[in-house]
Amino acid sequence: MQLTAAVSFLTVLQEESVSIHTYSHSFLHIILQNLEHRDAGVSNAWLETLLAVIEALPKETVRHEILNPLVSKAQLSQTLQSRLVSCKIMGKVANKFEVHIIKREVLPLVKSLCQDVEYEVRTCMCRQLEHIARGIGTELTKTVVLPELVELARDEGSSVRLAAFETLVNLLDMFDGDDRSQTVLPLVKSFCEKSFKADESILVSLSFHLGKLCNGLYGIFTPEQHLRFLEFYKKLSTLGLQQENGHNDNQLQLQTLEQEKKYISVRKNCAYNFPAMIVFVDPKNFHLELYSIFFCLCHDPEVPVRYTMAVSFFEVAKLLNSDVYTIHKELVTLLQDESLEVLDALVGHLPEILELMTNRGENNGSESKLFSIPDLIPALTAAEQRAATSLKWRTHEKLLQKYACLPHIISSDQIYYRFLHRMLTIILTNNVLPVQKAAARTLCVYLRYNRKQEQRHEVIQKLIEQLGQGKSYWNRLRFLDTCEFIIELFSKSFFCKYFFLPVLELTHDPVANVRMKLCYLLPKVKSTLKIPTDKHLLQQLELCIRQLLCQEKDKDVLTIVKRTVLELDRMEVSVDAEQLEKEKQENEGRSTNINDKIFEKKRRDSKASSVMAKSINLSVPGSSFGTSARKEEKKSKLVRSQSFSTQALHPKYSNIEKCPNKNSATGYTTSISGMGKSCMLSFSDDSFRTHCTGGGGNAAFSSSSSHNLFSSADQKNNGHKEGQSRRMSMKNRKSNS
């Protein structure tokens, strides 16, 4: 209950549930009261809450409610827990007040606690000196904090000495050159000398801070001191592994388990500091000074050490720059490491590492770049196989994602024969969805950079046949995932050319999940179309949507279909302006030619009619046979025209049949051309109805939506052209008669 209350009080403050004034009045006293709880865990929980609250409280509240009571709480007469709490509070309030307030009210308490009789209090206060030094500035740090640190560094308690050493290292930037050379450097040398002899407790900490320490004191080192610290680092890097005169050291043979753990931690810290040590010796001297240590750390028998080297490998490669070729072998070694943890750590920056090595190595030409990293391809394939056979699918997924960089590293043929087909196999056989998706995307990247048409067509064909038309619905789902990646990575025309129709074929898939996933993909599919180039594909898309609306029986899929139809209706199809203008010019030219031909034909018909009229026998001027015949022909033509208009424009006079599925999403009115029939589908909000006419005319589409999927302009043009064609035919028969 106490722990939960402490967290809740902090949440009230962070979420600003009440004003800070109300919080100070209602909550602060409860927090301060529970700092003295007899249970150390409860006391620490309330202390963490108080330290977070101090940052938000007004200065005056902190001074009166928290700082002033510290004078009595920090006295030796108070409990150990009370004095420890006082140390942490003083470290927190140091940045809250002005320097003169800290100097007058806080620093006397700091000195008192640094001299406390309990080593726990001295250690705690020593670790707070860094925060206090940042709050009081350089001058007071030099005159007040540094003397206390020097004295604590010689304390009888090992934990106190360790705290003093770490605080000194963290405050190096606040000391001037004299302080570093006259005060800090002698202390550091003393720590290093004692670490192997009498004070192994500081060894782990020293190895962790050594890189920062060497670079912080770099400017004051003599050449001899520089060499001494470098040798000290080398010794730490192989601690626990040394052999002298071909025999193991007797002391190492008697190592306890605790010592072994300590030595492993030391070597791990050396691996962590390796980039800093490269800076310390200068990257130009890497091969001479540090390569042997780099080799040992990459081949260390303990996984944590090799893991740390894998994490820092990218930093090392950046520092070496043009000399990065010197660590090619170690890259291959870590790729082939038996531990997947090491592989996972290395793969995080694998694209950047490979790019550095191929661009800055000895062999900089694109043709010979493979030879700059010997055995790279076998190491990469072996690493993937190891990840695939393990249970750590996240490492496998990560590795496949990073392998997408390989087109920039190795040749297209190497990728095709060694990696591309492997990606397809993973998609088909692996059981982990994230791994399959990662393989699918990487395969698409490989396909994107493959310029050999035969290889491209082969891969495309396999994707369609083995995934899109696969027997397993799981493969067909992965085909849709792959198509989504293709839309992302390739041009719109590429998708339309190879994958548009295979995707639409899945509207007839027997598995509802496949049809549902297809519906989610359809907006992206439509976004690849350009009008008028892809007009026929747009018609196919519209047909598939009508079939889904009319034939879908699964209610969940139908819900998605309706939602997708509305989304598609709102989408604007891209217009290819250049192609549109070209077709417009062609249509105008074709129209001009047709009009010229019609005019010429009319002229010839008129001339022939006049000649025929002259040849008629003038002995029968009163006969009405010719006039009657022409009237009958005009009447017949009028009846045919009305009949055609009725069939095309008035479907309400035809038979009405209900569509098997009465559900609908929009108010579309469409038609589907059949063999000898024209079926009008009327989609309303309540029902689907089919109007069938016996004529063989073209389909006529209309829509109440402003973004109609089916253009009515085509209907009018088709109807006009057909009517015009019939009238021309009638005139020809008339003239012939």
XYZ file of C-alpha atoms in Angstrom:
737
model
C 0.000 0.000 0.000
C 2.827 2.390 0.871
C 4.674 1.718 -2.381
C 1.495 2.215 -4.416
C 0.702 5.436 -2.556
C 4.188 6.801 -3.275
C 3.752 6.148 -6.998
C 0.224 7.613 -6.954
C 1.378 10.831 -5.293
C 3.981 11.241 -8.023
C 1.383 10.582 -10.731
C -0.887 13.299 -9.300
C 1.989 15.762 -9.661
C 3.045 14.668 -13.153
C -0.487 14.789 -14.538
C -1.120 18.154 -12.853
C -4.331 16.868 -11.333
C -4.208 19.683 -8.756
C -2.414 23.006 -8.583
C 1.108 23.077 -7.180
C -0.112 25.156 -4.231
C -2.755 22.559 -3.373
C -0.223 19.787 -3.829
C 2.230 21.444 -1.440
C -0.481 21.957 1.138
C -2.121 18.516 0.902
C 0.527 16.009 -0.217
C 3.997 17.295 0.676
C 3.681 16.749 4.435
C 2.595 13.140 3.922
C 5.641 12.521 1.690
C 8.045 14.043 4.231
C 6.463 12.121 7.080
C 6.922 8.748 5.307
C 10.616 9.370 4.653
C 11.208 8.070 8.186
C 9.379 4.802 7.585
C 11.081 1.878 9.327
C 11.017 -0.236 6.146
C 13.933 0.790 3.912
C 12.038 -0.082 0.711
C 9.088 2.104 1.654
C 11.385 4.939 2.729
C 13.259 4.842 -0.586
C 10.005 4.856 -2.553
C 8.827 8.011 -0.797
C 12.303 9.533 -1.244
C 12.138 9.008 -5.020
C 8.769 10.730 -5.024
C 10.161 13.657 -3.026
C 13.174 14.083 -5.321
C 10.851 14.288 -8.315
C 8.556 16.719 -6.488
C 11.432 19.086 -5.611
C 11.893 19.997 -9.280
C 8.300 21.221 -9.555
C 7.916 22.971 -6.196
C 8.521 26.727 -5.782
C 11.858 27.724 -4.280
C 10.325 29.155 -1.132
C 8.368 25.992 -0.456
C 11.502 23.866 -0.903
C 13.490 26.165 1.358
C 11.004 26.246 4.229
C 9.550 22.753 4.025
C 12.596 20.717 2.911
C 15.924 22.563 3.191
C 15.514 24.057 6.657
C 14.642 20.731 8.349
C 17.815 19.225 6.821
C 19.964 20.995 9.406
C 18.531 18.817 12.151
C 18.062 15.689 10.007
C 21.749 15.603 9.006
C 23.115 15.595 12.537
C 25.005 12.597 13.887
C 22.325 12.179 16.507
C 19.831 11.226 13.757
C 19.382 7.720 12.420
C 21.490 6.334 9.574
C 18.465 6.311 7.293
C 17.775 9.968 8.080
C 21.342 11.011 7.236
C 21.311 9.036 3.968
C 18.079 10.756 2.981
C 19.645 14.134 3.784
C 22.606 13.399 1.457
C 20.332 12.694 -1.530
C 18.132 15.694 -0.861
C 21.139 18.037 -0.779
C 22.324 16.705 -4.115
C 18.901 17.504 -5.558
C 18.452 21.019 -4.142
C 21.933 22.112 -5.259
C 20.595 23.149 -8.676
C 17.478 24.737 -7.206
C 18.999 27.753 -5.429
C 21.505 30.503 -6.071
C 25.182 29.932 -5.317
C 25.255 32.125 -2.202
C 22.365 30.159 -0.627
C 24.102 26.846 -1.387
C 27.362 28.159 0.054
C 25.730 29.381 3.252
C 23.149 26.685 3.957
C 24.176 23.516 2.085
C 27.992 23.314 1.951
C 28.449 23.168 5.764
C 26.124 20.165 5.870
C 28.008 18.592 2.947
C 31.339 18.816 4.759
C 29.785 17.380 7.895
C 28.340 14.386 6.047
C 31.607 13.748 4.184
C 33.178 13.214 7.617
C 30.373 11.021 8.939
C 31.374 8.057 11.060
C 29.405 5.626 8.873
C 31.005 4.665 5.538
C 27.531 4.350 3.928
C 26.909 8.027 4.616
C 30.345 9.071 3.329
C 29.829 7.006 0.172
C 26.361 8.460 -0.423
C 27.552 12.031 0.120
C 30.560 11.473 -2.133
C 28.293 10.460 -5.032
C 26.244 13.640 -4.557
C 29.316 15.880 -4.821
C 29.066 15.843 -8.628
C 25.581 17.429 -8.513
C 26.692 19.936 -5.907
C 29.765 20.885 -7.973
C 27.587 21.530 -11.043
C 25.410 23.794 -8.919
C 28.121 25.923 -7.285
C 30.452 26.404 -10.276
C 34.163 26.001 -10.986
C 35.646 28.227 -8.290
C 33.839 26.713 -5.324
C 34.376 23.243 -6.743
C 38.125 23.809 -6.743
C 38.243 25.192 -3.190
C 35.540 23.084 -1.495
C 34.679 19.928 -3.463
C 38.110 18.890 -4.747
C 39.762 18.774 -1.267
C 36.893 16.623 0.000
C 37.289 14.257 -2.953
C 41.036 13.925 -2.380
C 40.452 13.020 1.239
C 37.655 10.567 0.394
C 39.880 8.945 -2.238
C 42.197 7.880 0.606
C 39.357 6.643 2.808
C 39.670 3.309 4.548
C 36.409 2.096 3.059
C 36.742 0.625 -0.445
C 33.237 1.751 -1.453
C 34.127 5.311 -0.426
C 37.315 5.240 -2.509
C 35.394 3.866 -5.476
C 32.779 6.635 -5.198
C 35.542 9.269 -4.962
C 37.320 7.888 -8.050
C 34.144 7.847 -10.177
C 33.214 11.364 -9.073
C 36.693 12.627 -9.982
C 36.405 11.144 -13.465
C 32.939 12.671 -14.001
C 34.190 16.128 -12.916
C 37.333 16.190 -15.095
C 35.838 18.864 -17.345
C 35.485 21.218 -14.351
C 39.159 21.061 -13.371
C 41.838 23.189 -15.009
C 45.187 21.901 -16.238
C 46.951 22.487 -12.916
C 44.313 20.603 -10.938
C 44.472 17.710 -13.386
C 48.253 17.410 -13.413
C 48.919 18.147 -9.728
C 45.913 16.570 -8.033
C 43.892 14.256 -10.283
C 46.703 12.493 -12.166
C 48.585 11.343 -9.023
C 45.330 9.978 -7.601
C 44.582 8.099 -10.808
C 48.073 6.608 -10.952
C 47.673 5.497 -7.355
C 44.356 3.829 -8.185
C 45.903 1.982 -11.131
C 48.842 0.726 -9.083
C 46.694 -0.494 -6.212
C 44.012 -2.086 -8.405
C 46.102 -5.210 -9.150
C 47.651 -5.486 -5.723
C 45.601 -4.517 -2.728
C 42.352 -3.078 -4.039
C 40.721 -5.236 -6.712
C 37.348 -3.759 -5.750
C 38.121 -0.720 -7.896
C 39.285 -2.757 -10.908
C 35.885 -3.073 -12.597
C 35.111 0.619 -12.172
C 38.576 1.615 -13.350
C 38.229 -0.458 -16.529
C 34.819 1.101 -17.197
C 36.053 4.714 -16.866
C 39.503 4.211 -18.383
C 38.598 5.490 -21.845
C 37.051 8.667 -20.485
C 39.964 9.078 -18.076
C 42.672 8.680 -20.739
C 41.052 11.177 -23.106
C 40.275 13.600 -20.265
C 43.928 13.661 -19.168
C 45.378 13.360 -22.679
C 46.745 16.886 -22.781
C 48.879 16.509 -19.643
C 50.356 13.063 -20.325
C 54.026 12.751 -21.049
C 54.991 10.154 -23.695
C 56.000 7.810 -20.910
C 52.723 8.250 -19.075
C 50.824 7.809 -22.356
C 52.566 4.493 -22.964
C 52.010 3.386 -19.374
C 48.247 3.915 -19.536
C 48.108 2.148 -22.903
C 49.915 -0.860 -21.467
C 47.588 -0.805 -18.485
C 44.600 -0.985 -20.858
C 46.167 -3.896 -22.746
C 46.714 -5.756 -19.508
C 43.091 -5.264 -18.469
C 41.890 -6.432 -21.916
C 43.404 -9.866 -21.411
C 42.881 -10.142 -17.679
C 42.184 -13.752 -16.793
C 43.509 -15.035 -20.111
C 47.270 -14.400 -19.821
C 49.838 -17.110 -20.149
C 53.419 -16.678 -19.127
C 56.187 -18.858 -20.614
C 53.595 -21.235 -21.965
C 52.166 -22.005 -18.519
C 49.062 -20.693 -16.873
C 49.623 -18.453 -13.891
C 49.104 -20.431 -10.674
C 46.987 -17.678 -9.244
C 44.693 -17.778 -12.268
C 44.260 -21.531 -11.849
C 42.977 -20.916 -8.344
C 40.546 -18.242 -9.347
C 37.248 -18.359 -7.625
C 33.989 -18.043 -9.500
C 33.629 -14.499 -8.175
C 37.022 -13.554 -9.572
C 36.163 -15.006 -12.952
C 33.001 -12.927 -13.094
C 34.997 -9.865 -12.134
C 37.581 -10.497 -14.846
C 34.866 -11.019 -17.448
C 33.365 -7.674 -16.442
C 36.780 -6.022 -16.786
C 37.307 -7.369 -20.329
C 33.764 -6.393 -21.237
C 34.472 -2.836 -20.051
C 37.659 -2.819 -22.117
C 35.599 -3.768 -25.161
C 33.196 -0.931 -24.327
C 36.117 1.546 -24.164
C 37.845 0.320 -27.328
C 36.634 3.224 -29.563
C 37.880 5.713 -26.941
C 41.272 4.015 -26.877
C 41.514 4.307 -30.679
C 41.101 8.054 -30.251
C 43.701 7.940 -27.476
C 46.396 6.277 -29.645
C 45.263 7.962 -32.930
C 43.561 5.847 -35.635
C 46.742 5.933 -37.731
C 48.482 3.862 -35.068
C 45.653 1.353 -34.711
C 47.294 -1.552 -36.493
C 50.524 -1.167 -34.598
C 49.160 -0.441 -31.115
C 45.680 -1.914 -30.785
C 44.975 -4.476 -33.514
C 46.215 -7.383 -31.397
C 43.865 -6.342 -28.561
C 41.008 -5.943 -31.050
C 41.636 -9.477 -32.299
C 41.679 -10.887 -28.757
C 38.453 -9.145 -27.756
C 36.628 -10.327 -30.916
C 37.743 -13.901 -30.167
C 37.191 -13.717 -26.406
C 35.763 -16.971 -24.999
C 32.986 -15.117 -23.163
C 29.839 -14.023 -24.992
C 29.395 -10.689 -23.102
C 32.824 -9.542 -24.301
C 32.183 -10.455 -27.944
C 28.703 -8.957 -27.710
C 30.165 -5.638 -26.562
C 32.681 -5.701 -29.407
C 29.854 -6.315 -31.872
C 27.952 -3.337 -30.464
C 30.984 -1.037 -30.802
C 32.144 -2.424 -34.175
C 30.459 0.365 -36.157
C 32.151 3.054 -34.045
C 35.510 1.375 -34.619
C 34.886 1.224 -38.381
C 34.010 4.939 -38.485
C 37.159 5.901 -36.581
C 39.433 3.829 -38.819
C 38.010 5.450 -41.942
C 40.227 4.464 -44.901
C 42.012 1.845 -42.778
C 38.783 -0.032 -42.151
C 39.989 -2.876 -44.366
C 42.231 -3.986 -41.477
C 39.226 -5.334 -39.542
C 37.490 -7.244 -42.369
C 38.442 -10.585 -40.876
C 36.949 -9.699 -37.499
C 33.690 -8.723 -39.176
C 33.463 -12.174 -40.745
C 34.402 -13.744 -37.399
C 31.568 -11.986 -35.576
C 29.101 -12.827 -38.365
C 29.998 -16.480 -37.870
C 29.814 -16.273 -34.063
C 27.990 -19.172 -32.486
C 26.005 -16.838 -30.237
C 22.945 -15.213 -31.762
C 23.259 -12.390 -29.235
C 26.546 -11.393 -30.843
C 25.011 -11.627 -34.320
C 22.009 -9.547 -33.242
C 24.298 -6.834 -31.853
C 26.394 -6.717 -35.034
C 23.449 -6.706 -37.446
C 22.076 -3.484 -35.942
C 24.604 -1.398 -37.917
C 25.513 -3.951 -40.584
C 24.445 -1.784 -43.585
C 26.573 1.123 -42.374
C 29.556 -1.141 -41.636
C 29.431 -2.787 -45.068
C 29.069 0.568 -46.786
C 32.142 1.894 -44.980
C 34.134 -1.170 -45.930
C 33.168 -1.197 -49.601
C 33.555 2.553 -50.114
C 36.744 3.157 -48.128
C 38.578 -0.145 -48.248
C 41.629 -0.933 -50.343
C 39.573 -2.077 -53.316
C 37.334 0.849 -54.053
C 36.179 -0.092 -57.549
C 32.662 -1.375 -58.054
C 33.898 -4.427 -59.963
C 36.378 -5.507 -57.316
C 34.458 -4.511 -54.210
C 33.639 -8.129 -53.425
C 37.282 -8.923 -52.962
C 37.695 -6.244 -50.287
C 35.657 -8.394 -47.881
C 36.849 -11.998 -48.218
C 34.351 -14.691 -47.270
C 31.616 -12.114 -46.705
C 28.914 -13.892 -48.716
C 29.386 -17.312 -47.043
C 29.391 -15.580 -43.650
C 26.148 -13.738 -44.441
C 24.389 -16.865 -45.689
C 25.600 -18.898 -42.708
C 24.406 -16.200 -40.311
C 20.931 -16.255 -41.862
C 20.770 -20.044 -41.688
C 21.718 -19.985 -38.010
C 19.079 -17.397 -37.236
C 16.471 -19.351 -39.223
C 17.060 -22.566 -37.283
C 16.899 -20.848 -33.900
C 13.848 -19.880 -31.882
C 14.838 -16.198 -31.876
C 12.657 -15.045 -34.729
C 13.178 -11.370 -33.931
C 16.875 -11.725 -34.671
C 15.982 -13.478 -37.937
C 13.529 -10.714 -38.860
C 16.083 -8.008 -38.062
C 18.757 -9.756 -40.106
C 16.479 -10.089 -43.150
C 15.575 -6.418 -42.931
C 19.235 -5.400 -42.830
C 20.097 -7.686 -45.764
C 18.136 -5.275 -47.960
C 21.365 -3.232 -48.126
C 23.195 -5.911 -50.124
C 22.429 -4.461 -53.612
C 24.750 -1.598 -52.655
C 27.446 -3.993 -51.468
C 27.637 -7.007 -53.771
C 26.806 -7.748 -57.395
C 23.345 -8.452 -58.753
C 24.286 -11.984 -59.810
C 25.575 -12.827 -56.347
C 22.315 -11.614 -54.841
C 20.246 -13.535 -57.394
C 21.991 -16.867 -56.868
C 22.764 -16.651 -53.134
C 20.037 -14.542 -51.517
C 17.004 -13.842 -53.714
C 15.753 -17.416 -53.993
C 16.433 -17.879 -50.296
C 14.038 -15.013 -49.567
C 11.343 -16.675 -51.652
C 11.898 -19.949 -49.801
C 11.487 -18.169 -46.452
C 8.204 -16.637 -47.611
C 6.906 -20.048 -48.661
C 8.119 -22.160 -45.735
C 8.635 -20.015 -42.632
C 5.827 -19.992 -40.067
C 6.507 -16.573 -38.485
C 4.575 -13.711 -40.084
C 7.070 -10.869 -39.297
C 9.882 -12.984 -40.732
C 7.885 -13.686 -43.904
C 7.089 -9.999 -44.357
C 10.725 -9.027 -43.828
C 11.791 -11.590 -46.431
C 9.112 -10.347 -48.846
C 10.236 -6.748 -48.596
C 13.910 -7.633 -48.988
C 13.052 -9.781 -52.013
C 11.276 -6.786 -53.563
C 14.374 -4.654 -52.963
C 16.525 -7.273 -54.689
C 14.088 -7.364 -57.592
C 14.122 -3.583 -57.766
C 17.886 -3.452 -58.300
C 18.049 -6.435 -60.658
C 18.474 -5.154 -64.221
C 18.479 -8.493 -66.035
C 15.072 -8.952 -67.621
C 15.238 -12.737 -67.729
C 15.931 -12.970 -64.010
C 13.253 -10.373 -63.275
C 10.615 -12.203 -65.291
C 11.500 -15.494 -63.649
C 11.065 -14.044 -60.156
C 7.820 -12.302 -61.099
C 6.459 -15.530 -62.544
C 7.363 -17.438 -59.381
C 5.702 -14.818 -57.190
C 2.488 -15.068 -59.178
C 2.434 -18.853 -59.511
C 3.768 -19.941 -56.127
C 2.245 -17.177 -54.010
C -0.653 -15.564 -55.875
C -1.906 -18.882 -57.248
C -0.563 -21.060 -54.449
C -2.633 -23.837 -52.939
C -2.210 -22.495 -49.408
C -4.306 -19.457 -48.533
C -1.376 -18.375 -46.326
C 0.777 -18.025 -49.459
C -1.909 -16.016 -51.195
C -2.039 -13.661 -48.207
C 1.738 -13.231 -48.458
C 1.307 -12.461 -52.147
C -0.849 -9.487 -51.200
C 1.802 -8.377 -48.692
C 4.414 -8.622 -51.432
C 2.247 -6.587 -53.797
C 1.977 -3.890 -51.152
C 5.781 -3.714 -50.992
C 5.947 -3.616 -54.791
C 3.580 -0.636 -54.852
C 5.857 1.045 -52.313
C 9.176 0.330 -54.060
C 8.392 0.185 -57.787
C 6.820 2.491 -60.314
C 3.069 2.489 -60.852
C 3.441 1.242 -64.408
C 5.519 -1.751 -63.246
C 2.820 -2.862 -60.822
C 0.065 -2.388 -63.391
C 2.000 -4.348 -66.002
C 2.801 -7.416 -63.923
C 0.679 -7.581 -60.774
C -2.561 -5.645 -61.245
C -4.611 -8.429 -62.823
C -3.163 -11.254 -60.655
C -4.232 -9.258 -57.615
C -7.767 -8.799 -58.928
C -8.054 -12.532 -59.571
C -8.126 -13.022 -55.807
C -11.643 -11.559 -55.700
C -12.760 -15.108 -56.470
C -10.614 -16.644 -53.725
C -12.540 -19.265 -51.721
C -11.057 -18.059 -48.394
C -12.758 -15.050 -46.797
C -9.549 -13.767 -45.182
C -7.878 -13.462 -48.582
C -10.800 -11.514 -50.026
C -10.872 -9.301 -46.958
C -7.146 -8.513 -47.226
C -7.621 -7.795 -50.906
C -10.310 -5.245 -50.061
C -7.920 -3.444 -47.732
C -5.362 -3.318 -50.550
C -7.706 -2.077 -53.289
C -7.282 1.668 -52.546
C -3.516 1.300 -53.000
C -4.141 -0.728 -56.135
C -6.347 1.996 -57.575
C -3.721 4.632 -56.752
C -1.387 2.999 -59.306
C -3.733 3.728 -62.221
C -3.407 6.572 -64.690
C -6.128 7.716 -67.052
C -6.418 7.211 -70.003
C -3.469 4.781 -70.180
C -4.942 2.335 -67.654
C -8.603 2.807 -68.518
C -9.064 -0.901 -69.243
C -7.557 -1.784 -65.855
C -9.904 0.645 -64.134
C -12.812 -1.123 -65.791
C -11.510 -4.449 -64.517
C -11.251 -3.000 -61.027
C -14.828 -1.738 -61.215
C -16.027 -5.129 -62.408
C -14.326 -6.850 -59.474
C -15.949 -4.439 -57.045
C -19.382 -5.102 -58.550
C -18.837 -8.823 -58.275
C -17.812 -8.493 -54.636
C -20.846 -6.362 -53.857
C -23.238 -8.665 -55.625
C -21.789 -12.093 -54.846
C -20.076 -11.789 -51.461
C -21.765 -13.947 -48.823
C -19.455 -13.460 -45.836
C -20.862 -10.607 -43.757
C -17.468 -9.475 -42.439
C -16.004 -9.308 -45.922
C -19.098 -7.524 -47.212
C -18.731 -4.887 -44.504
C -15.149 -4.256 -45.610
C -16.265 -4.214 -49.260
C -18.824 -1.485 -48.572
C -16.275 0.562 -46.674
C -13.743 0.083 -49.475
C -16.262 1.121 -52.133
C -16.867 4.406 -50.326
C -13.127 4.995 -50.047
C -12.587 4.210 -53.719
C -15.435 6.513 -54.645
C -13.690 9.398 -52.885
C -10.353 8.703 -54.613
C -9.285 10.666 -57.657
C -7.589 8.644 -60.392
C -4.323 10.137 -61.621
C -4.494 11.687 -65.071
C -1.690 11.305 -67.589
C -1.961 14.773 -69.120
C 0.488 14.060 -71.940
C -1.256 10.864 -73.012
C -4.657 12.510 -72.656
C -3.654 15.372 -74.950
C -2.232 12.922 -77.462
C -5.451 10.908 -77.578
C -7.473 14.097 -77.816
C -5.514 15.186 -80.880
C -5.914 11.748 -82.447
C -9.678 11.801 -81.797
C -9.980 15.279 -83.290
C -8.091 14.176 -86.399
C -10.244 11.047 -86.703
C -13.426 13.110 -86.281
C -12.325 15.522 -89.017
C -11.666 12.666 -91.428
C -15.055 11.095 -90.708
C -16.878 14.404 -91.255
C -15.056 14.912 -94.576
C -16.021 11.426 -95.707
C -19.674 11.966 -94.683
C -19.802 15.272 -96.545
C -18.300 13.742 -99.659
C -20.738 10.818 -99.538
C -23.715 13.146 -99.108
C -22.544 15.150 -102.088
C -22.290 12.024 -104.220
C -25.683 10.741 -103.031
C -27.294 14.093 -103.809
C -25.808 14.113 -107.279
C -26.964 10.559 -107.949
C -30.484 11.364 -106.711
C -30.781 14.317 -109.047
C -29.694 12.228 -112.033
C -32.215 9.508 -111.109
C -34.994 12.062 -110.779
C -34.359 13.317 -114.298
C -34.569 9.792 -115.681
C -38.021 9.124 -114.167
C -40.843 8.938 -116.709
C -42.666 12.298 -116.679
C -45.889 10.551 -117.733
C -46.789 9.730 -114.120
C -46.469 13.044 -112.210
C -49.510 12.383 -110.105
C -48.361 9.040 -108.796
C -47.794 8.935 -105.027
C -45.871 5.653 -104.978
C -42.418 7.206 -104.518
C -43.654 9.664 -101.882
C -45.526 6.943 -100.007
C -42.503 4.672 -100.038
C -40.285 7.397 -98.642
C -42.828 8.153 -95.917
C -42.991 4.491 -94.916
C -39.211 4.276 -94.780
C -38.996 7.398 -92.596
C -41.686 5.982 -90.322
C -39.848 2.663 -90.042
C -36.588 4.477 -89.227
C -38.359 6.564 -86.557
C -39.858 3.458 -84.950
C -36.458 1.742 -84.852
C -34.821 4.800 -83.341
C -37.492 5.028 -80.630
C -37.170 1.308 -79.940
C -33.387 1.601 -79.532
C -33.740 4.628 -77.241
C -36.263 2.782 -75.130
C -33.924 -0.162 -74.696
C -30.852 1.947 -73.895
C -32.359 4.688 -71.757
C -35.505 3.248 -70.181
C -34.665 -0.060 -68.485
C -37.828 0.146 -66.405
C -39.767 -1.373 -69.322
C -37.657 -4.529 -69.257
C -37.903 -7.567 -67.012
C -36.743 -7.144 -63.368
C -34.925 -9.855 -61.439
C -33.508 -9.616 -57.944
C -29.759 -10.061 -57.475
C -28.908 -13.017 -55.177
C -27.396 -10.628 -52.669
C -29.591 -7.703 -51.628
C -26.964 -5.837 -49.635
C -25.424 -2.711 -51.067
C -23.140 0.120 -50.079
C -23.781 2.919 -52.576
C -26.231 4.090 -55.174
C -24.356 2.964 -58.257
C -26.305 1.998 -61.438
C -24.169 -0.166 -63.678
C -24.490 -2.696 -66.480
C -22.625 -5.856 -67.373
C -22.495 -6.935 -71.004
C -23.375 -10.546 -71.687
C -23.889 -12.828 -74.646
C -26.747 -11.249 -76.513
C -28.075 -9.442 -73.425
C -27.428 -6.250 -71.522
C -28.011 -6.474 -67.738
C -28.566 -3.263 -65.815
C -27.538 -3.470 -62.088
C -29.191 -0.845 -59.918
C -27.372 -0.532 -56.526
C -29.467 1.273 -53.972
C -29.070 1.454 -50.216
C -31.648 -1.281 -49.693
C -31.419 -3.685 -52.594
C -29.697 -4.723 -55.801
C -31.923 -5.168 -58.871
C -31.046 -6.527 -62.305
C -32.761 -5.164 -65.412
C -32.238 -7.351 -68.488
C -33.020 -6.248 -72.043
C -32.999 -8.433 -75.080
C -30.986 -6.077 -77.287
C -27.333 -6.613 -77.954
C -26.312 -3.014 -77.249
C -23.358 -1.864 -75.159
C -23.570 -1.479 -71.387
C -24.806 1.865 -70.107
C -23.631 3.070 -66.706
C -24.931 5.922 -64.574
C -24.283 7.024 -61.013
C -25.747 9.458 -58.533
C -22.308 9.999 -57.001
C -20.172 12.963 -57.963
C -17.179 10.664 -58.188
C -18.809 8.096 -60.499
C -16.773 4.949 -61.075
C -18.467 4.566 -64.486
C -18.589 7.489 -66.928
C -21.919 8.325 -68.523
C -20.105 10.121 -71.306
C -19.204 6.793 -72.878
C -22.879 5.773 -72.868
C -23.910 8.908 -74.705
C -21.100 8.583 -77.207
C -21.879 4.912 -77.820
C -25.608 5.547 -78.175
C -25.032 8.501 -80.483
C -22.543 6.631 -82.635
C -24.816 3.575 -82.965
C -27.858 5.693 -83.802
C -25.822 7.656 -86.328
C -24.567 4.410 -87.838
C -28.137 3.126 -88.269
C -29.281 6.364 -89.890
C -26.340 6.188 -92.300
C -27.270 2.611 -93.136
C -30.878 3.607 -93.807
C -29.794 6.409 -96.095
C -27.538 4.088 -98.053
C -30.340 1.572 -98.559
C -32.622 4.370 -99.599
C -30.182 5.707 -102.159
C -29.478 2.234 -103.462
C -33.158 1.579 -103.906
